[in-house]
CSV table of C-alpha atoms in Angstrom, one decimal:
chain,number,residue,atom,x,y,z
A,19,MET,CA,104.7,108.1,86.1
A,20,SER,CA,106.9,109.1,89.1
A,21,TYR,CA,107.4,112.2,91.1
A,22,ASP,CA,110.5,113.1,89.0
A,23,ASN,CA,108.2,113.5,86.0
A,24,TRP,CA,106.1,116.2,87.6
A,25,LYS,CA,108.1,117.7,90.5
A,26,ASP,CA,108.9,120.8,88.4
A,27,LYS,CA,105.1,121.6,88.4
A,28,ILE,CA,104.5,121.6,92.2
A,29,SER,CA,104.9,125.4,92.4
A,30,GLU,CA,101.7,125.7,90.3
A,31,PHE,CA,99.6,123.4,92.5
A,32,LYS,CA,96.6,124.6,94.4
A,33,VAL,CA,97.5,124.8,98.1
A,34,LYS,CA,95.3,123.6,101.0
A,35,ASP,CA,96.6,124.1,104.5
A,36,VAL,CA,94.6,122.0,106.9
A,37,ARG,CA,96.8,122.4,109.9
A,38,GLY,CA,94.7,123.1,113.0
A,39,LEU,CA,91.4,122.2,111.2
A,40,SER,CA,89.2,119.7,113.1
A,41,GLY,CA,86.0,118.0,112.2
A,42,ASN,CA,85.2,116.4,108.8
A,43,PHE,CA,87.0,118.4,106.2
A,44,PHE,CA,87.5,115.4,103.9
A,45,PRO,CA,84.4,115.9,101.8
A,46,ALA,CA,85.4,119.5,101.0
A,47,LEU,CA,88.9,118.4,100.2
A,48,LYS,CA,87.7,115.6,97.9
A,49,LYS,CA,85.3,118.0,96.2
A,50,LEU,CA,88.2,120.4,95.5
A,51,ALA,CA,90.4,117.5,94.2
A,52,MET,CA,87.7,116.3,91.8
A,53,LYS,CA,87.7,119.8,90.1
A,54,ILE,CA,91.4,119.6,89.4
A,55,GLU,CA,92.2,118.8,85.7
A,56,LYS,CA,94.6,116.2,84.4
A,57,ASP,CA,98.3,117.2,84.6
A,58,ASN,CA,97.5,119.6,87.5
A,59,GLY,CA,97.9,119.1,91.2
A,60,LEU,CA,97.0,119.9,94.8
A,61,GLU,CA,99.3,120.5,97.7
A,62,VAL,CA,98.0,119.6,101.2
A,63,ILE,CA,99.8,120.8,104.3
A,64,GLN,CA,99.3,119.0,107.5
A,65,THR,CA,101.0,118.5,110.9
A,66,PHE,CA,101.3,114.8,110.2
A,67,ASP,CA,101.7,112.4,107.3
A,68,PRO,CA,98.1,112.5,105.8
A,69,ILE,CA,98.0,108.8,105.2
A,70,PRO,CA,94.1,108.6,105.2
A,71,LEU,CA,94.1,110.8,102.1
A,72,TYR,CA,96.2,108.6,99.9
A,73,GLU,CA,93.7,105.9,99.0
A,74,VAL,CA,91.0,108.5,98.4
A,75,MET,CA,93.2,110.6,96.0
A,76,GLU,CA,94.5,107.5,94.2
A,77,ASP,CA,90.9,106.5,93.5
A,78,LEU,CA,90.5,109.9,91.8
A,79,GLY,CA,93.5,109.4,89.5
A,80,PHE,CA,96.3,111.1,91.6
A,81,GLU,CA,99.8,110.1,92.4
A,82,HIS,CA,101.4,111.5,95.5
A,83,HIS,CA,104.7,112.5,97.0
A,84,THR,CA,105.1,113.7,100.6
A,85,GLU,CA,107.9,115.7,102.1
A,86,LYS,CA,108.5,116.1,105.8
A,87,VAL,CA,109.6,119.7,106.4
A,88,ASP,CA,110.0,119.2,110.2
A,89,ASP,CA,108.4,117.0,112.9
A,90,HIS,CA,105.1,118.8,112.6
A,91,GLU,CA,104.9,119.9,109.0
A,92,PHE,CA,104.2,117.7,106.1
A,93,HIS,CA,103.6,118.7,102.5
A,94,ALA,CA,101.7,116.1,100.4
A,95,TYR,CA,101.7,116.8,96.7
A,96,PHE,CA,99.0,115.1,94.6
A,97,TYR,CA,99.4,115.1,90.8
A,98,ARG,CA,96.4,114.0,88.6
A,99,ILE,CA,97.7,111.6,86.0
A,100,LYS,CA,94.2,110.7,84.8
A,101,LEU,CA,90.6,111.8,85.2
A,102,LYS,CA,88.8,109.2,87.3
A,103,GLN,CA,85.4,109.1,89.0
A,104,PRO,CA,85.7,107.4,92.4
A,105,THR,CA,85.3,103.6,92.1
A,106,LYS,CA,85.8,102.8,95.7
A,107,ASP,CA,83.2,103.6,98.3
A,108,ILE,CA,85.3,104.9,101.2
A,109,PRO,CA,82.8,106.2,103.7
A,110,MET,CA,83.5,107.8,107.0
A,111,ARG,CA,87.2,108.4,107.0
A,112,PRO,CA,88.9,108.6,110.4
A,113,VAL,CA,88.3,112.4,110.9
A,114,ALA,CA,88.5,112.1,114.6
A,115,LEU,CA,92.3,111.8,114.1
A,116,THR,CA,92.3,115.5,113.1
A,117,ASN,CA,91.6,116.4,116.7
A,118,MET,CA,94.8,114.8,118.0
A,119,PRO,CA,97.2,117.5,116.8
A,120,ILE,CA,95.1,120.1,118.7
A,121,ILE,CA,96.3,118.3,121.8
A,122,ASP,CA,99.8,117.7,120.5
A,123,ASP,CA,101.3,117.5,117.0
A,124,GLY,CA,103.3,114.4,117.9
A,125,LEU,CA,100.2,112.7,119.1
A,126,GLY,CA,98.5,113.4,115.8
A,127,GLU,CA,101.3,111.7,113.9
A,128,VAL,CA,101.3,108.7,116.2
A,129,ALA,CA,97.5,108.4,116.0
A,130,VAL,CA,97.6,108.3,112.2
A,131,GLN,CA,100.4,105.8,112.1
A,132,PHE,CA,98.5,103.6,114.6
A,133,TRP,CA,95.4,103.8,112.4
A,134,ASP,CA,97.3,102.9,109.3
A,135,LEU,CA,98.9,99.9,111.0
A,136,THR,CA,95.5,98.7,112.4
A,137,TRP,CA,93.4,99.2,109.3
A,138,SER,CA,95.7,99.3,106.3
A,139,ASP,CA,98.6,96.9,107.0
A,140,GLU,CA,98.6,94.0,104.6
A,141,ASN,CA,100.0,91.7,107.3
A,142,ARG,CA,96.8,91.6,109.3
A,143,PHE,CA,95.4,88.1,109.5
A,144,LEU,CA,91.7,88.9,110.1
A,145,ASP,CA,89.9,90.2,107.0
A,146,TYR,CA,88.6,93.8,107.0
A,147,GLU,CA,85.0,92.8,107.5
A,148,THR,CA,85.7,90.8,110.6
A,149,ARG,CA,87.8,93.6,112.1
A,150,LEU,CA,84.9,96.0,111.5
A,151,LEU,CA,82.5,93.7,113.3
A,152,LEU,CA,84.9,93.3,116.2
A,153,SER,CA,85.4,97.1,116.3
A,154,LEU,CA,81.6,97.5,116.3
A,155,THR,CA,81.1,95.0,119.3
A,156,ASN,CA,84.0,96.6,121.2
A,157,ALA,CA,82.4,100.0,120.8
A,158,VAL,CA,79.1,98.8,122.1
A,159,GLY,CA,80.8,97.2,125.1
A,160,ALA,CA,82.4,100.5,125.8
A,161,GLY,CA,79.2,102.5,125.4
A,162,ARG,CA,80.4,104.2,122.2
A,163,MET,CA,77.3,104.0,120.1
A,164,ARG,CA,78.6,106.7,117.7
A,165,GLN,CA,81.6,104.6,116.8
A,166,ALA,CA,79.5,101.4,116.6
A,167,THR,CA,77.1,103.0,114.2
A,168,ARG,CA,79.9,104.2,112.0
A,169,GLU,CA,81.4,100.7,111.9
A,170,LEU,CA,78.0,99.1,111.0
A,171,VAL,CA,77.5,101.5,108.1
A,172,LYS,CA,81.1,101.0,106.9
A,173,GLY,CA,80.8,97.3,107.2
A,174,TYR,CA,77.5,97.0,105.3
A,175,ILE,CA,78.7,99.3,102.5
A,176,HIS,CA,81.9,97.2,102.3
A,177,GLY,CA,79.9,94.1,101.8
A,178,ILE,CA,79.1,92.5,105.1
A,179,ASP,CA,76.0,90.3,104.8
A,180,SER,CA,73.1,91.5,107.0
A,181,ARG,CA,72.9,87.9,108.4
A,182,ALA,CA,76.2,88.6,110.1
A,183,LEU,CA,74.7,91.6,111.7
A,184,ASP,CA,71.8,89.4,112.9
A,185,ASP,CA,74.4,87.2,114.7
A,186,VAL,CA,76.0,90.3,116.2
A,187,PHE,CA,72.8,91.7,117.7
A,188,GLU,CA,71.7,88.3,118.9
A,189,LEU,CA,75.0,88.0,120.8
A,190,PHE,CA,74.4,91.5,122.3
A,191,ALA,CA,71.2,90.3,123.8
A,192,TRP,CA,72.9,87.1,125.0
A,193,ASN,CA,76.0,88.7,126.5
A,194,GLN,CA,74.6,91.9,127.9
A,195,GLY,CA,71.1,90.9,128.8
A,196,ILE,CA,67.6,91.6,127.5
A,197,GLY,CA,67.2,94.6,129.8
A,198,TYR,CA,70.3,96.3,128.6
A,199,PHE,CA,69.5,95.5,125.0
A,200,SER,CA,66.0,96.9,125.4
A,201,SER,CA,66.9,100.1,127.2
A,202,GLU,CA,70.3,101.0,125.6
A,203,ILE,CA,70.7,99.2,122.2
A,204,GLY,CA,67.1,99.1,121.0
A,205,PRO,CA,66.6,102.9,121.0
A,206,SER,CA,70.0,103.7,119.7
A,207,THR,CA,71.1,105.1,116.3
A,208,LEU,CA,73.0,101.9,115.8
A,209,PHE,CA,69.9,99.7,116.0
A,210,ASN,CA,68.0,102.2,113.8
A,211,ALA,CA,70.6,101.8,111.1
A,212,TYR,CA,70.4,98.0,111.5
A,213,LYS,CA,66.6,98.1,111.2
A,214,THR,CA,66.8,100.3,108.1
A,215,ILE,CA,68.9,97.6,106.4
A,216,LYS,CA,66.6,94.8,107.4
A,217,LYS,CA,63.4,96.6,106.4
A,218,MET,CA,64.7,97.6,103.0
A,219,GLU,CA,66.1,94.2,102.3
A,220,GLU,CA,62.7,92.7,103.2
A,221,LYS,CA,61.1,95.0,100.6
A,222,GLY,CA,63.6,93.8,98.0
A,223,VAL,CA,65.5,97.0,97.7
A,224,GLU,CA,68.9,96.6,96.0
A,225,ARG,CA,72.0,96.9,98.0
A,226,PRO,CA,73.3,100.1,96.4
A,227,GLU,CA,70.1,101.9,97.2
A,228,ILE,CA,70.3,100.7,100.8
A,229,CYS,CA,73.9,101.9,101.0
A,230,ALA,CA,72.9,105.3,99.8
A,231,LYS,CA,70.1,105.5,102.4
A,232,LEU,CA,72.6,104.6,105.1
A,233,LYS,CA,75.0,107.3,104.1
A,234,GLU,CA,72.3,109.8,103.9
A,235,GLU,CA,70.6,109.1,107.2
A,236,PHE,CA,73.4,107.6,109.3
A,237,GLY,CA,76.4,109.4,107.8
A,238,GLU,CA,78.2,112.7,108.7
A,239,LYS,CA,74.9,114.7,108.5
A,240,ASN,CA,73.5,112.8,111.5
A,241,PRO,CA,74.5,114.5,114.7
A,242,ASP,CA,74.5,111.2,116.6
A,243,VAL,CA,77.1,109.8,114.1
A,244,LYS,CA,79.3,112.6,112.9
A,245,VAL,CA,82.6,113.2,114.6
A,246,ILE,CA,82.9,116.7,116.0
């Protein structure tokens, strides 16, 4: 189905204006979308093209069409062509991007496009898992443990083997020294998430249960992980 088949219905869509909102409003938006019946829709108004929403909504059975009203106003129309439960685990969307329009609307649009190019472009040579690990290590090197923890959780949920994480933490100790590792990385939320994975795997816990535990303890509810 294409936009031409349902464009006459958009005046009946529920409207959610998220301009100016910061923080993680994705869960509430997803919860609202899941309540929408087949052959109904949702209109989202944002100051930039809401690219991070498209994959989430598609996974719920929505098609989308976006119109640019002006440089700082986009109307994204989502029409539900089928009732689907989410099949993809898409944790920790880039909610920090929603802070960019507070500084400048144009910056918000540039930031989203940059994110899409970096993480969603099919022309990237390195696979997604490798890029997550590189992002994790870069974050640690820059002292951004919040970001590093998010990348670890996303990586494990996406399928990264914990043995790859073993290698990463071993390299931290080698490159940054035992003292730094002991005082900075060892007590961090990042290392606690890693230890949770290792301990649960040693007990024979299945991967889906470990993923659920990571999302519960090291997801957006954790003040050391959530993006403000």
